[in-house]
GROMACS .gro file of C-alpha atoms in nm:
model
  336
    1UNK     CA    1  -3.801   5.086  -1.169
    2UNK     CA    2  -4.021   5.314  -1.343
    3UNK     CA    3  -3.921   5.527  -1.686
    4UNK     CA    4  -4.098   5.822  -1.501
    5UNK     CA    5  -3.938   5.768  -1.158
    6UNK     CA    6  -3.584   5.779  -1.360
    7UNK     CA    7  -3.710   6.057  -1.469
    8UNK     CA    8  -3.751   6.232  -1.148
    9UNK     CA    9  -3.447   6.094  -1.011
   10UNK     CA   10  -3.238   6.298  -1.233
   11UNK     CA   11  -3.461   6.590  -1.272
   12UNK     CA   12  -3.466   6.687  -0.963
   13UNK     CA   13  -3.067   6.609  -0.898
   14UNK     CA   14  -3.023   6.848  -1.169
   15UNK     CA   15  -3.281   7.113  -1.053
   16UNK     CA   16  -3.113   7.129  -0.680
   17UNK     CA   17  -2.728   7.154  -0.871
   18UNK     CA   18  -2.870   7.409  -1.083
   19UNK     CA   19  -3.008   7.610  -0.767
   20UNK     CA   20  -2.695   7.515  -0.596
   21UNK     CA   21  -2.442   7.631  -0.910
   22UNK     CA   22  -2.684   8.020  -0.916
   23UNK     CA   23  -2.609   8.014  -0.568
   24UNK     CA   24  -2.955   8.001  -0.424
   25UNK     CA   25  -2.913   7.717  -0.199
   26UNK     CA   26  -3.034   7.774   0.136
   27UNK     CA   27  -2.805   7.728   0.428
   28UNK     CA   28  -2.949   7.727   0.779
   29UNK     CA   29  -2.854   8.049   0.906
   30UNK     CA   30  -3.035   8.271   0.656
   31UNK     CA   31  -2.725   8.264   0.401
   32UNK     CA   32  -2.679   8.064   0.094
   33UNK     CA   33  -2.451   7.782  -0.014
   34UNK     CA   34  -2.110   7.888  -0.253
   35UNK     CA   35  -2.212   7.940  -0.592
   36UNK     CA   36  -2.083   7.670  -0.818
   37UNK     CA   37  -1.810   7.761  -1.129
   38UNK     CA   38  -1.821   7.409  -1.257
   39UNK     CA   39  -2.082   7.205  -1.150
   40UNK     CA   40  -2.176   6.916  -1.412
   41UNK     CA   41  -2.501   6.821  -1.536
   42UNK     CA   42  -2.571   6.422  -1.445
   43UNK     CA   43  -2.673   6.187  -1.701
   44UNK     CA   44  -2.887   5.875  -1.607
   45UNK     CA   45  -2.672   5.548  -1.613
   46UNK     CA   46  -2.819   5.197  -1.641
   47UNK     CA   47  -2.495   5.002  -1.591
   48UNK     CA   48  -2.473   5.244  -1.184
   49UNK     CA   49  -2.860   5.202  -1.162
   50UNK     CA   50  -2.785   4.822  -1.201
   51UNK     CA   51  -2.533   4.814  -0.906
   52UNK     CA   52  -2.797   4.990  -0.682
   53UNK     CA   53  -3.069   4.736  -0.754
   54UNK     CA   54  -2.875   4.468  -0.655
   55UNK     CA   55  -2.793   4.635  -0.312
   56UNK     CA   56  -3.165   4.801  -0.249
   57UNK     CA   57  -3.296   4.457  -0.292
   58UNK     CA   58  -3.123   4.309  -0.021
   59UNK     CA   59  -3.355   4.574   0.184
   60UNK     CA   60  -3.008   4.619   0.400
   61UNK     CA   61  -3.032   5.042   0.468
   62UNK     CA   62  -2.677   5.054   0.542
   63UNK     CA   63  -2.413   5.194   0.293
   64UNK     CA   64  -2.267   4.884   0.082
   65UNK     CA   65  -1.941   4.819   0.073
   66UNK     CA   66  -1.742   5.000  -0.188
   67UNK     CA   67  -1.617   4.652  -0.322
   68UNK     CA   68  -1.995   4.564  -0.386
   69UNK     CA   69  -2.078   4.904  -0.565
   70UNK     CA   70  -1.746   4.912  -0.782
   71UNK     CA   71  -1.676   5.232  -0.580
   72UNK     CA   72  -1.977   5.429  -0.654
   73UNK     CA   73  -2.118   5.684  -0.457
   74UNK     CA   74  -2.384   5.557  -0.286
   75UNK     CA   75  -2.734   5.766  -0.116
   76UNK     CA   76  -3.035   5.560   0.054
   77UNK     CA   77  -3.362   5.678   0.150
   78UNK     CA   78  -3.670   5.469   0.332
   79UNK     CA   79  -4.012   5.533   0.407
   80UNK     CA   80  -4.278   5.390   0.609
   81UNK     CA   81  -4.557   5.204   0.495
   82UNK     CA   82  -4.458   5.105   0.148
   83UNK     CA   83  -4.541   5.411  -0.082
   84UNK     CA   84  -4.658   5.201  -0.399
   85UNK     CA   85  -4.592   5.533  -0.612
   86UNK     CA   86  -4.213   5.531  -0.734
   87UNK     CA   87  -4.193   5.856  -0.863
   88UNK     CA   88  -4.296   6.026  -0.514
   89UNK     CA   89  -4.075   5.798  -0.325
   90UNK     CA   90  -3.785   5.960  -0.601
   91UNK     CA   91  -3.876   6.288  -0.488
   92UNK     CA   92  -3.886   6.230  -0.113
   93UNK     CA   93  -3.558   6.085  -0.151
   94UNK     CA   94  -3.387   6.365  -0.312
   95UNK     CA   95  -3.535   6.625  -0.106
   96UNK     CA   96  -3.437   6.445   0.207
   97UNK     CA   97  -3.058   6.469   0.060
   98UNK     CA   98  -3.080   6.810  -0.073
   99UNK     CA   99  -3.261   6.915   0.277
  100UNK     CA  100  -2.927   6.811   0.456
  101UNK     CA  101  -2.831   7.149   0.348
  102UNK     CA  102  -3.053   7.353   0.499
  103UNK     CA  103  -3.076   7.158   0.811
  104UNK     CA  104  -2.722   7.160   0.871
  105UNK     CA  105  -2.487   7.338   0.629
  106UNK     CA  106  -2.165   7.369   0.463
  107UNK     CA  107  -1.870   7.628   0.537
  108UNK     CA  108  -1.789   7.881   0.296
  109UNK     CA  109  -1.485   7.781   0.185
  110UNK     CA  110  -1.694   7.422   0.069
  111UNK     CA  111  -1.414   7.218   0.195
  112UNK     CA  112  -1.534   6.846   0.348
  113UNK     CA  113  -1.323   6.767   0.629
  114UNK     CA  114  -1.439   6.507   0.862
  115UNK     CA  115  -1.554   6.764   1.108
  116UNK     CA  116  -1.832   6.868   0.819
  117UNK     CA  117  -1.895   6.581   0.728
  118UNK     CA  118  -1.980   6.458   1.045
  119UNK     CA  119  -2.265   6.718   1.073
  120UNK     CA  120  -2.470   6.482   0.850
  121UNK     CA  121  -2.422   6.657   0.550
  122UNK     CA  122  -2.267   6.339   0.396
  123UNK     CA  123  -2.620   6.286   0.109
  124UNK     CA  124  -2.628   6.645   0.049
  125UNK     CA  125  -2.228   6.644  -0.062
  126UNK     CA  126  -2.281   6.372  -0.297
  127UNK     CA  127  -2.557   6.483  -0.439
  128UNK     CA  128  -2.373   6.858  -0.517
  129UNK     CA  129  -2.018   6.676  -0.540
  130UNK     CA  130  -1.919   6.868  -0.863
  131UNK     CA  131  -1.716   6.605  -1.082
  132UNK     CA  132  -2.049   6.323  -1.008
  133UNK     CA  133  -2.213   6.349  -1.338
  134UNK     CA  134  -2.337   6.007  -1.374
  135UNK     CA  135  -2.629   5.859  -1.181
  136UNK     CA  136  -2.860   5.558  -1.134
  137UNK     CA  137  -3.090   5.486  -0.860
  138UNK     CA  138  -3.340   5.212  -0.755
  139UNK     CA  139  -3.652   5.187  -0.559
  140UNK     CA  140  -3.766   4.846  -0.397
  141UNK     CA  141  -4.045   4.756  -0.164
  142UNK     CA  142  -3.943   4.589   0.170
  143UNK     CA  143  -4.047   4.408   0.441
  144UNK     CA  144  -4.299   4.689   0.603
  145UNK     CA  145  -4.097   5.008   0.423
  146UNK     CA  146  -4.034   5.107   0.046
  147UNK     CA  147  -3.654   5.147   0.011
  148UNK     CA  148  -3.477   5.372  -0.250
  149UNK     CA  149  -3.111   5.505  -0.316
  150UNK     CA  150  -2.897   5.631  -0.594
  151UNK     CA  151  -2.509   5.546  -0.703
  152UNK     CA  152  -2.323   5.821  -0.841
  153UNK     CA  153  -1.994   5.809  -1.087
  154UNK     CA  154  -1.746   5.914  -1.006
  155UNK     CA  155  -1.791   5.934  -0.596
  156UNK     CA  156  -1.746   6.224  -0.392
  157UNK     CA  157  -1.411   6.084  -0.287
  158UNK     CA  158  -1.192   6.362  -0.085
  159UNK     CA  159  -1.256   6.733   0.002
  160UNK     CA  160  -1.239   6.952  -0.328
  161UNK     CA  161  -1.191   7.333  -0.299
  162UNK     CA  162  -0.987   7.605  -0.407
  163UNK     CA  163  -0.675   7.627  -0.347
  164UNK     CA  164  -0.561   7.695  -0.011
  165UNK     CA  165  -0.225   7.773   0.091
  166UNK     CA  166  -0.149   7.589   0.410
  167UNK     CA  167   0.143   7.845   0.526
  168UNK     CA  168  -0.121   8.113   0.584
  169UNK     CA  169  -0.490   8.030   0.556
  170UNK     CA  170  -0.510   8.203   0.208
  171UNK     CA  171  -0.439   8.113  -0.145
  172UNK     CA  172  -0.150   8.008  -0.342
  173UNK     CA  173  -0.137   8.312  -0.572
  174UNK     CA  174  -0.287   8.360  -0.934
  175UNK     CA  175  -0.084   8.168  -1.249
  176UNK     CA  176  -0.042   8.465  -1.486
  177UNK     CA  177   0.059   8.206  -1.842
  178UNK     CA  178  -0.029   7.802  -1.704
  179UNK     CA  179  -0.007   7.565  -1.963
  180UNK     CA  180  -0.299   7.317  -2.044
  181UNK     CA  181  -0.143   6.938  -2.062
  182UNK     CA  182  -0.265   6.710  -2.276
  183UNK     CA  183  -0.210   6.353  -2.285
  184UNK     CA  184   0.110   6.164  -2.419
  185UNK     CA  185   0.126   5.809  -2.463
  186UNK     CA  186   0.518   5.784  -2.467
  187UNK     CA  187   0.555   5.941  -2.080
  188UNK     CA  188   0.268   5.665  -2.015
  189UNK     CA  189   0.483   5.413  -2.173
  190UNK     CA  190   0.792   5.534  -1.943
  191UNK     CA  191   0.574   5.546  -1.631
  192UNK     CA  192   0.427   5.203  -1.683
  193UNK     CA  193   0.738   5.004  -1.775
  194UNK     CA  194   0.874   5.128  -1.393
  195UNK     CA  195   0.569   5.080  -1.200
  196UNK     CA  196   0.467   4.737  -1.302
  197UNK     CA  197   0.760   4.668  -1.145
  198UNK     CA  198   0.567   4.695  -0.799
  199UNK     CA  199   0.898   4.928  -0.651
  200UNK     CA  200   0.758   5.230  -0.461
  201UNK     CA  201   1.026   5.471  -0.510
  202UNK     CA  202   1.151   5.720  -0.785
  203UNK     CA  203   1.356   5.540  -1.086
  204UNK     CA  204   1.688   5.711  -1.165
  205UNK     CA  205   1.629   6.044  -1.430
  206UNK     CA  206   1.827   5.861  -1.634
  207UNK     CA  207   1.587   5.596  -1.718
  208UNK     CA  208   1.328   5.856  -1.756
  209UNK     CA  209   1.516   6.141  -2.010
  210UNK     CA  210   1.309   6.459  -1.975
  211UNK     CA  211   1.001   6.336  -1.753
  212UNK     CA  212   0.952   6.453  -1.411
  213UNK     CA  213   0.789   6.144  -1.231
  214UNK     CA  214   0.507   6.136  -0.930
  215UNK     CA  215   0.420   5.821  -0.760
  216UNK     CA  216   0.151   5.736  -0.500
  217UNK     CA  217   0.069   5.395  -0.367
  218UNK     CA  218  -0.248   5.268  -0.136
  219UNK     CA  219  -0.352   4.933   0.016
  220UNK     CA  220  -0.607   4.746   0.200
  221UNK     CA  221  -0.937   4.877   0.058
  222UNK     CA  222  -0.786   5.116  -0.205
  223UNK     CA  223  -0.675   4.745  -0.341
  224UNK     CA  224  -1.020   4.732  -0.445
  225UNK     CA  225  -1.102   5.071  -0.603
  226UNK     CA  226  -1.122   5.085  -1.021
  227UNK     CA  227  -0.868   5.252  -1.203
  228UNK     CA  228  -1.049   5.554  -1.214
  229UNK     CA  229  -1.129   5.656  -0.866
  230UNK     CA  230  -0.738   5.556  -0.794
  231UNK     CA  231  -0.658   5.826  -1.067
  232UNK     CA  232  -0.891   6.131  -0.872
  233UNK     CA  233  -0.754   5.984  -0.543
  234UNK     CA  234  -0.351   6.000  -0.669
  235UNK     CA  235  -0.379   6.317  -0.796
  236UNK     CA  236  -0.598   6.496  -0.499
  237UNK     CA  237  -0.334   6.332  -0.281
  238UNK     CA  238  -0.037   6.514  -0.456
  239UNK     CA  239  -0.238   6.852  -0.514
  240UNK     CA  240  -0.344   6.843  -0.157
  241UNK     CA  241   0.019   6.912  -0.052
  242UNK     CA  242  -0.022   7.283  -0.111
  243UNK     CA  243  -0.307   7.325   0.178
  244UNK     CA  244  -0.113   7.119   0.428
  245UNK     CA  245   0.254   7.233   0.337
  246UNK     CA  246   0.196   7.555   0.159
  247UNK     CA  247   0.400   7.777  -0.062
  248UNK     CA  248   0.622   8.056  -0.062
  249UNK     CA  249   0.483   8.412  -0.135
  250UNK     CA  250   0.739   8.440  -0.383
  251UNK     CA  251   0.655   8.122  -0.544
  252UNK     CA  252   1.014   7.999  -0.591
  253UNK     CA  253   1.102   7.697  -0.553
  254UNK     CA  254   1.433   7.604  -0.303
  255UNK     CA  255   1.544   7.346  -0.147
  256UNK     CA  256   1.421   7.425   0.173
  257UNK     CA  257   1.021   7.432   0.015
  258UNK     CA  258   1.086   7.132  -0.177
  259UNK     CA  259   1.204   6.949   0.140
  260UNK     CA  260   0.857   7.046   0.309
  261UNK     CA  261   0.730   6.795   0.119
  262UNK     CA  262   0.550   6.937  -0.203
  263UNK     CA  263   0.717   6.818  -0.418
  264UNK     CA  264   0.415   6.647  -0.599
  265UNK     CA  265   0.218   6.976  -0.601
  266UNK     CA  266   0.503   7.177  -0.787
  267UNK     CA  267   0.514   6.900  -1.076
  268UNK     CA  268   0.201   6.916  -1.116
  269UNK     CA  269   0.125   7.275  -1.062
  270UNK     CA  270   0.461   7.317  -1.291
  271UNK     CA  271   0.365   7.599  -1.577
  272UNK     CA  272   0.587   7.509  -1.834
  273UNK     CA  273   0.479   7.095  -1.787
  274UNK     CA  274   0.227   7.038  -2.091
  275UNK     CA  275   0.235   6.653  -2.100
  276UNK     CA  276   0.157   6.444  -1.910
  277UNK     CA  277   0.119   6.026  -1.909
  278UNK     CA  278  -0.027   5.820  -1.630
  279UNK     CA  279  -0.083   5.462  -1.535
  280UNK     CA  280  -0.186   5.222  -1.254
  281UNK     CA  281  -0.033   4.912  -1.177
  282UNK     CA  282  -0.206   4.617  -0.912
  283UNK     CA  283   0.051   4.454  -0.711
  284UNK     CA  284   0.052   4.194  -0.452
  285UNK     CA  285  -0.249   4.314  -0.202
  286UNK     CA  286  -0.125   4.695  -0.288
  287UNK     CA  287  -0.141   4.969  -0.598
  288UNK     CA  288   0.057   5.223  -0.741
  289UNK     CA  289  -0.022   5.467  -0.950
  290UNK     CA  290   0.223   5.722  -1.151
  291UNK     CA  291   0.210   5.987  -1.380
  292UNK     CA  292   0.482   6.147  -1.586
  293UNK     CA  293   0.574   6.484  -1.699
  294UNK     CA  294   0.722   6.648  -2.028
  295UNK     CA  295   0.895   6.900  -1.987
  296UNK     CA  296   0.981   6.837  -1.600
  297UNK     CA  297   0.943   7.050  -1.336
  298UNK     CA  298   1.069   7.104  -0.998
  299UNK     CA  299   1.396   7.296  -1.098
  300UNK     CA  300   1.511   7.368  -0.781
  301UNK     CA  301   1.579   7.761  -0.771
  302UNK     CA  302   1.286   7.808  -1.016
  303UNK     CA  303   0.939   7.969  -1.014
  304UNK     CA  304   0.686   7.724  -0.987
  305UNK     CA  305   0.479   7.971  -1.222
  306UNK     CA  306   0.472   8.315  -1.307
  307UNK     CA  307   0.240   8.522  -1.077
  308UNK     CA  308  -0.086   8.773  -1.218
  309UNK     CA  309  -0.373   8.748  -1.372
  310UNK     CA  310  -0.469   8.444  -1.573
  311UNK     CA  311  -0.504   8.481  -1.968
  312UNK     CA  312  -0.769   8.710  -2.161
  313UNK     CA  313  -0.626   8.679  -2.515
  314UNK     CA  314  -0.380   8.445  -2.694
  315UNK     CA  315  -0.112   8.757  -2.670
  316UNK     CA  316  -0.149   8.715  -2.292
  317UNK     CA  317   0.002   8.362  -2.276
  318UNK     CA  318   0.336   8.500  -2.445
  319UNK     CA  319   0.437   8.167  -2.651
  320UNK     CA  320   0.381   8.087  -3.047
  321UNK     CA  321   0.080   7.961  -3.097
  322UNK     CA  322  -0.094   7.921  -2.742
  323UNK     CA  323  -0.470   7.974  -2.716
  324UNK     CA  324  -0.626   8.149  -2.402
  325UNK     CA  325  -0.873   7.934  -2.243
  326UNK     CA  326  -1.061   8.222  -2.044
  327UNK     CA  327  -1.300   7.943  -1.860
  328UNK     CA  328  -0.998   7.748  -1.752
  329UNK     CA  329  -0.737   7.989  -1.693
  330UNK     CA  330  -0.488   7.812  -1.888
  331UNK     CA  331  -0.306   7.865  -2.203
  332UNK     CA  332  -0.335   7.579  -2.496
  333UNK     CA  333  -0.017   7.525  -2.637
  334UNK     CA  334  -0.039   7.470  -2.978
  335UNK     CA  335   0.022   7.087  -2.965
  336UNK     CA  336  -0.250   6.996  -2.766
   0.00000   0.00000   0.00000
């Protein structure tokens, strides 16, 4: 590799999230892609380009197993004869990803199911997959054909969109006063010291005094994933409840929601819930993952959170102290 075809690599990843996040990415019926609230600007990684070398060298143009790319994303390009010029072969590559777009397209609501993904979209999603912000690639001459590809931390692991409410196609409504969590290291302590003990099922409240408690557990494969893509895959899986289950319009919480099965959504989603510990345990050929929450939620008879229009000013979020994050929509309590 070439400092100047790094270079391009990430330039030109940038340039197409930057076109993506205005909203002037072309889709192929004349319309444009979703603009982008968040999108994050990549950084070029030695330790992910170092991964992809090892793979690209083996000349194999198939996707590497996650075990062999320590779960990075992974996008490969080739092109025949050998192209002796890295830095064009970068930008091929990258326009044959971002072109996926175009040729194909994403739905509006810029949710990947299979059914999308299955259009071949799968190297444009990566490269646009919002929470990817680090990146290293590799470019290696083959038998007859230059081959190049790029690894991407963390992966584009499961559909990411707003949030839809599964009871009725729309959206779970607007939290008027959410509180932003921040991390404490005692409801990690009380997580951990029940997890480790391999058990996949809720420990009694009173081992756990004030902490609400989620769990999630995966195996074969998933054995194999770091600690960090387990934490974006635990806590997709419980937020993902609301778009299958759904919520109510009144946005209490009864028995007869909880017992729907969303129960991990409401703790999370919880707006009084400001801390929050986590931690992820390897057992025998399976993992589990848990996070706990201070103060708990999922009061049965309670609103999950109080409906309207998020925070404009500190007065807005109604308790001593709090600061209004506009960007975020959530209020900072003043602990955090």
């Amino acid at each position: 590799m070439t400092d100047e075809a790094r270079q391009a690599f990430l330039d030109m990843h940038n340039a197409y999230r930057s076109m993506i996040a205005k909203g002037l990415a072309k889709d192929p019926v004349g319309g444009f892609a979703p603009k982008a609230a968040r999108m994050m600007k990549m950084i070029y990684d030695c330790d992910v380009e170092q991964t992809m070398m090892e793979w690209a060298k083996t000349c194999q143009t198939w996707q590497a197993p996650s075990s062999a790319r320590k779960g990075y994303g992974q996008n490969r390009f080739s092109i025949r004869p050998i192209e002796p010029n890295k830095t064009i072969v970068a930008e091929k590559a990258v326009n044959n990803w971002f072109g996926q777009l175009a040729q194909k397209g994403v739905p509006q609501e810029n949710m990947l199911n299979l059914n999308v993904f299955y259009r071949g979209v799968w190297y444009y999603t990566q490269l646009a997959w919002q929470w990817s912000y680090q990146l290293g690639c590799a470019v290696v001459d083959c038998n007859g054909f230059t081959y190049a590809g790029c690894e991407y931390n963390p992966s584009s692991l499961v559909a990411k969109g707003k949030a839809k409410n599964g009871t009725h196609g729309g959206f779970a409504p607007k939290a008027a006063r959410m509180l932003k969590m921040s991390y404490d290291c005692a409801a990690e302590a009380s997580v951990m010291s029940w997890i480790k003990n391999c058990i996949f099922k809720h420990n009694p409240g009173s081992d756990r005094p004030g902490y609400g408690q989620s769990l999630w557990s995966g195996s074969g494969s998933l054995f194999k994933a770091n600690m960090t893509e387990l934490a974006v895959w635990s806590v997709h899986s419980w937020y993902n409840e609301l778009p299958t289950h759904g919520a109510p319009a009144d946005n209490i919480l009864t028995w007869a929601v909880f017992n729907t099965g969303i129960g991990h959504y409401t703790a999370l989603a919880w707006q009084n819930t400001h801390r929050i510990g986590c931690g992820v345990v390897y057992c025998k050929g399976w993992v589990i993952t848990g996070c706990e929450y201070n103060p708990p939620g999922d009061v049965i008879g309670s609103i999950i959170y109080e409906m309207g229009d998020p925070c404009v000013t500190d007065a807005d979020c109604k308790c001593t102290g709090c600061k209004c994050s506009q960007e975020e929509a959530l209020c900072i309590p003043p602990s955090s």
